[in-house]
Amino acid sequence: MCIVFKKLSECQITDIITAWNRGFEGYFVKLEMSAELFFARLVNEGLSMNLSIVAFDGDQPVAIVLNGVRLIDGKKTAWNGGTGVAAEYRGKGVSKLLMEETLRIYAEEGVEVATLEAIKENERAIRLYQRYGYEIVDSLVHLKGSEEFESVLAASIWVKSIRPEQLATLSFYKENVPWQCQWQSVRNGEAQIFYGTGNDPLGYCLFKRIWNEHGKVEKVVIYQLELFSEVNKDLLKIIFASICGGAEKTVNFMTVNASISSPIIAYLMSHGFNKMTEQVQMVKFL
């Protein structure tokens, strides 16, 4: 075995997709992707062709790491958006070589904070990251559930719809959240701010609506939902009705990488939302 690394920008498309699909074969969740889906994800999540790498054994692509870099809270922050190793190369030291090459790239780029998420059950990967200085800082969950709407009166609450990019201009916007939940990763989504009496902000939501072929909202994906007051049923019903466009029917909702310590998540889980996946969020300061 003789492992060499190439940037994604130096690779053939077929080799990149092969490395990804082989690297995540038999993974905890299905991650197989076509070239179209893969490159759409690179663009949507701000991942870099020049900072991401494919590992080759001879002419065979056998592993991959996707990386992106952003300025978060004034610090140059990297995100490992996926590390995959082909099944026959697992347990042979390839993961360690990937980590060392990735950290070398981070050092060259002047990265100050390195972040990633790992499936909670993937203990081998978590131990590897910990050996290289990553620490678990939070537990993140994907929830799914549904709400049925009739008529929701909200005389004391008004809603302002804005572009996701505008969230960054708000003093109360929470910038340091998991990478996929940052506004930069949801540019094709929507955002709303909720105000109470006296124009006091009650919270905001960054989300994406999924429409069916009949022009109806089928699902709403929530990337951030922050409230500045006590969580209660009436307020959440108003917010959920607002972000789904006031649909008078049952709408499916999904949260992405939400902190399990959030009172909103605790409330949703106690009111019928189910946990799909749990991940640990890990951080390394360079």
PDB file of N, CA and C in Angstrom, residues 73-122:
ATOM      1  N   ASP A  73     -17.146  34.131  14.116  1.00  0.00           N
ATOM      2  CA  ASP A  73     -16.804  34.880  15.338  1.00  0.00           C
ATOM      3  C   ASP A  73     -15.385  35.421  15.276  1.00  0.00           C
ATOM      4  N   GLY A  74     -14.991  35.875  14.096  1.00  0.00           N
ATOM      5  CA  GLY A  74     -13.683  36.488  13.920  1.00  0.00           C
ATOM      6  C   GLY A  74     -12.520  35.514  13.832  1.00  0.00           C
ATOM      7  N   LYS A  75     -12.795  34.211  13.819  1.00  0.00           N
ATOM      8  CA  LYS A  75     -11.728  33.218  13.750  1.00  0.00           C
ATOM      9  C   LYS A  75     -11.842  32.394  12.467  1.00  0.00           C
ATOM     10  N   LYS A  76     -10.714  32.116  11.848  1.00  0.00           N
ATOM     11  CA  LYS A  76     -10.706  31.285  10.653  1.00  0.00           C
ATOM     12  C   LYS A  76     -11.019  29.850  11.078  1.00  0.00           C
ATOM     13  N   THR A  77     -12.168  29.376  10.643  1.00  0.00           N
ATOM     14  CA  THR A  77     -12.721  28.109  11.140  1.00  0.00           C
ATOM     15  C   THR A  77     -12.877  27.117   9.996  1.00  0.00           C
ATOM     16  N   ALA A  78     -12.374  25.900  10.196  1.00  0.00           N
ATOM     17  CA  ALA A  78     -12.482  24.836   9.197  1.00  0.00           C
ATOM     18  C   ALA A  78     -13.532  23.833   9.629  1.00  0.00           C
ATOM     19  N   TRP A  79     -14.150  23.222   8.643  1.00  0.00           N
ATOM     20  CA  TRP A  79     -15.119  22.151   8.898  1.00  0.00           C
ATOM     21  C   TRP A  79     -14.756  20.938   8.058  1.00  0.00           C
ATOM     22  N   ASN A  80     -14.668  19.800   8.723  1.00  0.00           N
ATOM     23  CA  ASN A  80     -14.506  18.521   8.040  1.00  0.00           C
ATOM     24  C   ASN A  80     -15.906  18.027   7.708  1.00  0.00           C
ATOM     25  N   GLY A  81     -16.258  18.120   6.418  1.00  0.00           N
ATOM     26  CA  GLY A  81     -17.614  17.786   5.999  1.00  0.00           C
ATOM     27  C   GLY A  81     -17.795  16.347   5.574  1.00  0.00           C
ATOM     28  N   GLY A  82     -16.852  15.481   5.926  1.00  0.00           N
ATOM     29  CA  GLY A  82     -16.982  14.066   5.617  1.00  0.00           C
ATOM     30  C   GLY A  82     -15.636  13.407   5.408  1.00  0.00           C
ATOM     31  N   THR A  83     -15.369  12.372   6.192  1.00  0.00           N
ATOM     32  CA  THR A  83     -14.150  11.571   6.040  1.00  0.00           C
ATOM     33  C   THR A  83     -14.578  10.131   5.800  1.00  0.00           C
ATOM     34  N   GLY A  84     -14.225   9.600   4.645  1.00  0.00           N
ATOM     35  CA  GLY A  84     -14.624   8.240   4.303  1.00  0.00           C
ATOM     36  C   GLY A  84     -13.462   7.424   3.787  1.00  0.00           C
ATOM     37  N   VAL A  85     -13.401   6.164   4.205  1.00  0.00           N
ATOM     38  CA  VAL A  85     -12.338   5.241   3.789  1.00  0.00           C
ATOM     39  C   VAL A  85     -12.989   3.970   3.248  1.00  0.00           C
ATOM     40  N   ALA A  86     -12.534   3.519   2.092  1.00  0.00           N
ATOM     41  CA  ALA A  86     -13.069   2.295   1.491  1.00  0.00           C
ATOM     42  C   ALA A  86     -12.944   1.131   2.472  1.00  0.00           C
ATOM     43  N   ALA A  87     -13.924   0.246   2.456  1.00  0.00           N
ATOM     44  CA  ALA A  87     -14.030  -0.813   3.462  1.00  0.00           C
ATOM     45  C   ALA A  87     -12.748  -1.621   3.604  1.00  0.00           C
ATOM     46  N   GLU A  88     -12.127  -1.986   2.488  1.00  0.00           N
ATOM     47  CA  GLU A  88     -10.943  -2.849   2.545  1.00  0.00           C
ATOM     48  C   GLU A  88      -9.701  -2.115   3.044  1.00  0.00           C
ATOM     49  N   TYR A  89      -9.789  -0.783   3.214  1.00  0.00           N
ATOM     50  CA  TYR A  89      -8.646  -0.003   3.704  1.00  0.00           C
ATOM     51  C   TYR A  89      -8.847   0.470   5.144  1.00  0.00           C
ATOM     52  N   ARG A  90      -9.986   0.133   5.728  1.00  0.00           N
ATOM     53  CA  ARG A  90     -10.239   0.550   7.105  1.00  0.00           C
ATOM     54  C   ARG A  90      -9.406  -0.295   8.065  1.00  0.00           C
ATOM     55  N   GLY A  91      -8.934   0.336   9.130  1.00  0.00           N
ATOM     56  CA  GLY A  91      -8.112  -0.365  10.108  1.00  0.00           C
ATOM     57  C   GLY A  91      -6.677  -0.569   9.668  1.00  0.00           C
ATOM     58  N   LYS A  92      -6.267   0.102   8.602  1.00  0.00           N
ATOM     59  CA  LYS A  92      -4.896  -0.058   8.090  1.00  0.00           C
ATOM     60  C   LYS A  92      -4.085   1.230   8.166  1.00  0.00           C
ATOM     61  N   GLY A  93      -4.573   2.189   8.941  1.00  0.00           N
ATOM     62  CA  GLY A  93      -3.815   3.428   9.134  1.00  0.00           C
ATOM     63  C   GLY A  93      -4.133   4.526   8.148  1.00  0.00           C
ATOM     64  N   VAL A  94      -5.052   4.290   7.224  1.00  0.00           N
ATOM     65  CA  VAL A  94      -5.379   5.311   6.229  1.00  0.00           C
ATOM     66  C   VAL A  94      -6.066   6.512   6.891  1.00  0.00           C
ATOM     67  N   SER A  95      -6.927   6.250   7.868  1.00  0.00           N
ATOM     68  CA  SER A  95      -7.614   7.343   8.566  1.00  0.00           C
ATOM     69  C   SER A  95      -6.607   8.273   9.256  1.00  0.00           C
ATOM     70  N   LYS A  96      -5.563   7.711   9.829  1.00  0.00           N
ATOM     71  CA  LYS A  96      -4.544   8.539  10.482  1.00  0.00           C
ATOM     72  C   LYS A  96      -3.823   9.407   9.458  1.00  0.00           C
ATOM     73  N   LEU A  97      -3.522   8.832   8.298  1.00  0.00           N
ATOM     74  CA  LEU A  97      -2.863   9.604   7.242  1.00  0.00           C
ATOM     75  C   LEU A  97      -3.771  10.739   6.763  1.00  0.00           C
ATOM     76  N   LEU A  98      -5.065  10.461   6.657  1.00  0.00           N
ATOM     77  CA  LEU A  98      -6.022  11.499   6.260  1.00  0.00           C
ATOM     78  C   LEU A  98      -6.051  12.639   7.273  1.00  0.00           C
ATOM     79  N   MET A  99      -6.063  12.289   8.561  1.00  0.00           N
ATOM     80  CA  MET A  99      -6.106  13.317   9.597  1.00  0.00           C
ATOM     81  C   MET A  99      -4.846  14.168   9.569  1.00  0.00           C
ATOM     82  N   GLU A 100      -3.695  13.524   9.416  1.00  0.00           N
ATOM     83  CA  GLU A 100      -2.437  14.265   9.400  1.00  0.00           C
ATOM     84  C   GLU A 100      -2.352  15.198   8.198  1.00  0.00           C
ATOM     85  N   GLU A 101      -2.818  14.724   7.036  1.00  0.00           N
ATOM     86  CA  GLU A 101      -2.805  15.571   5.844  1.00  0.00           C
ATOM     87  C   GLU A 101      -3.792  16.726   5.993  1.00  0.00           C
ATOM     88  N   THR A 102      -4.960  16.447   6.555  1.00  0.00           N
ATOM     89  CA  THR A 102      -5.961  17.493   6.761  1.00  0.00           C
ATOM     90  C   THR A 102      -5.453  18.565   7.715  1.00  0.00           C
ATOM     91  N   LEU A 103      -4.845  18.156   8.820  1.00  0.00           N
ATOM     92  CA  LEU A 103      -4.324  19.126   9.780  1.00  0.00           C
ATOM     93  C   LEU A 103      -3.153  19.912   9.198  1.00  0.00           C
ATOM     94  N   ARG A 104      -2.395  19.284   8.313  1.00  0.00           N
ATOM     95  CA  ARG A 104      -1.313  20.010   7.624  1.00  0.00           C
ATOM     96  C   ARG A 104      -1.905  21.107   6.729  1.00  0.00           C
ATOM     97  N   ILE A 105      -2.970  20.778   6.025  1.00  0.00           N
ATOM     98  CA  ILE A 105      -3.650  21.757   5.180  1.00  0.00           C
ATOM     99  C   ILE A 105      -4.209  22.901   6.025  1.00  0.00           C
ATOM    100  N   TYR A 106      -4.808  22.566   7.168  1.00  0.00           N
ATOM    101  CA  TYR A 106      -5.334  23.602   8.053  1.00  0.00           C
ATOM    102  C   TYR A 106      -4.225  24.546   8.512  1.00  0.00           C
ATOM    103  N   ALA A 107      -3.079  23.972   8.864  1.00  0.00           N
ATOM    104  CA  ALA A 107      -1.965  24.802   9.321  1.00  0.00           C
ATOM    105  C   ALA A 107      -1.498  25.740   8.213  1.00  0.00           C
ATOM    106  N   GLU A 108      -1.416  25.237   6.991  1.00  0.00           N
ATOM    107  CA  GLU A 108      -1.015  26.059   5.853  1.00  0.00           C
ATOM    108  C   GLU A 108      -1.993  27.207   5.618  1.00  0.00           C
ATOM    109  N   GLU A 109      -3.270  26.944   5.866  1.00  0.00           N
ATOM    110  CA  GLU A 109      -4.313  27.939   5.632  1.00  0.00           C
ATOM    111  C   GLU A 109      -4.477  28.921   6.796  1.00  0.00           C
ATOM    112  N   GLY A 110      -3.755  28.694   7.890  1.00  0.00           N
ATOM    113  CA  GLY A 110      -3.877  29.567   9.049  1.00  0.00           C
ATOM    114  C   GLY A 110      -5.170  29.373   9.818  1.00  0.00           C
ATOM    115  N   VAL A 111      -5.705  28.151   9.771  1.00  0.00           N
ATOM    116  CA  VAL A 111      -6.947  27.845  10.480  1.00  0.00           C
ATOM    117  C   VAL A 111      -6.723  27.930  11.988  1.00  0.00           C
ATOM    118  N   GLU A 112      -7.662  28.560  12.686  1.00  0.00           N
ATOM    119  CA  GLU A 112      -7.570  28.703  14.138  1.00  0.00           C
ATOM    120  C   GLU A 112      -8.447  27.706  14.884  1.00  0.00           C
ATOM    121  N   VAL A 113      -9.577  27.326  14.275  1.00  0.00           N
ATOM    122  CA  VAL A 113     -10.517  26.401  14.907  1.00  0.00           C
ATOM    123  C   VAL A 113     -10.921  25.350  13.880  1.00  0.00           C
ATOM    124  N   ALA A 114     -10.827  24.081  14.258  1.00  0.00           N
ATOM    125  CA  ALA A 114     -11.251  22.983  13.381  1.00  0.00           C
ATOM    126  C   ALA A 114     -12.478  22.325  13.991  1.00  0.00           C
ATOM    127  N   THR A 115     -13.496  22.089  13.157  1.00  0.00           N
ATOM    128  CA  THR A 115     -14.749  21.517  13.655  1.00  0.00           C
ATOM    129  C   THR A 115     -15.170  20.327  12.800  1.00  0.00           C
ATOM    130  N   LEU A 116     -15.990  19.479  13.382  1.00  0.00           N
ATOM    131  CA  LEU A 116     -16.589  18.363  12.647  1.00  0.00           C
ATOM    132  C   LEU A 116     -17.713  17.781  13.479  1.00  0.00           C
ATOM    133  N   GLU A 117     -18.509  16.919  12.847  1.00  0.00           N
ATOM    134  CA  GLU A 117     -19.520  16.135  13.554  1.00  0.00           C
ATOM    135  C   GLU A 117     -19.292  14.661  13.251  1.00  0.00           C
ATOM    136  N   ALA A 118     -19.623  13.821  14.208  1.00  0.00           N
ATOM    137  CA  ALA A 118     -19.513  12.369  14.026  1.00  0.00           C
ATOM    138  C   ALA A 118     -20.753  11.697  14.605  1.00  0.00           C
ATOM    139  N   ILE A 119     -21.246  10.696  13.890  1.00  0.00           N
ATOM    140  CA  ILE A 119     -22.383   9.927  14.393  1.00  0.00           C
ATOM    141  C   ILE A 119     -22.028   9.371  15.776  1.00  0.00           C
ATOM    142  N   LYS A 120     -22.952   9.513  16.714  1.00  0.00           N
ATOM    143  CA  LYS A 120     -22.693   9.137  18.105  1.00  0.00           C
ATOM    144  C   LYS A 120     -22.220   7.694  18.239  1.00  0.00           C
ATOM    145  N   GLU A 121     -22.783   6.806  17.402  1.00  0.00           N
ATOM    146  CA  GLU A 121     -22.425   5.387  17.489  1.00  0.00           C
ATOM    147  C   GLU A 121     -21.079   5.065  16.849  1.00  0.00           C
ATOM    148  N   ASN A 122     -20.507   6.005  16.115  1.00  0.00           N
ATOM    149  CA  ASN A 122     -19.241   5.757  15.415  1.00  0.00           C
ATOM    150  C   ASN A 122     -18.067   5.976  16.373  1.00  0.00           C
TER     151      ASN A 122
END
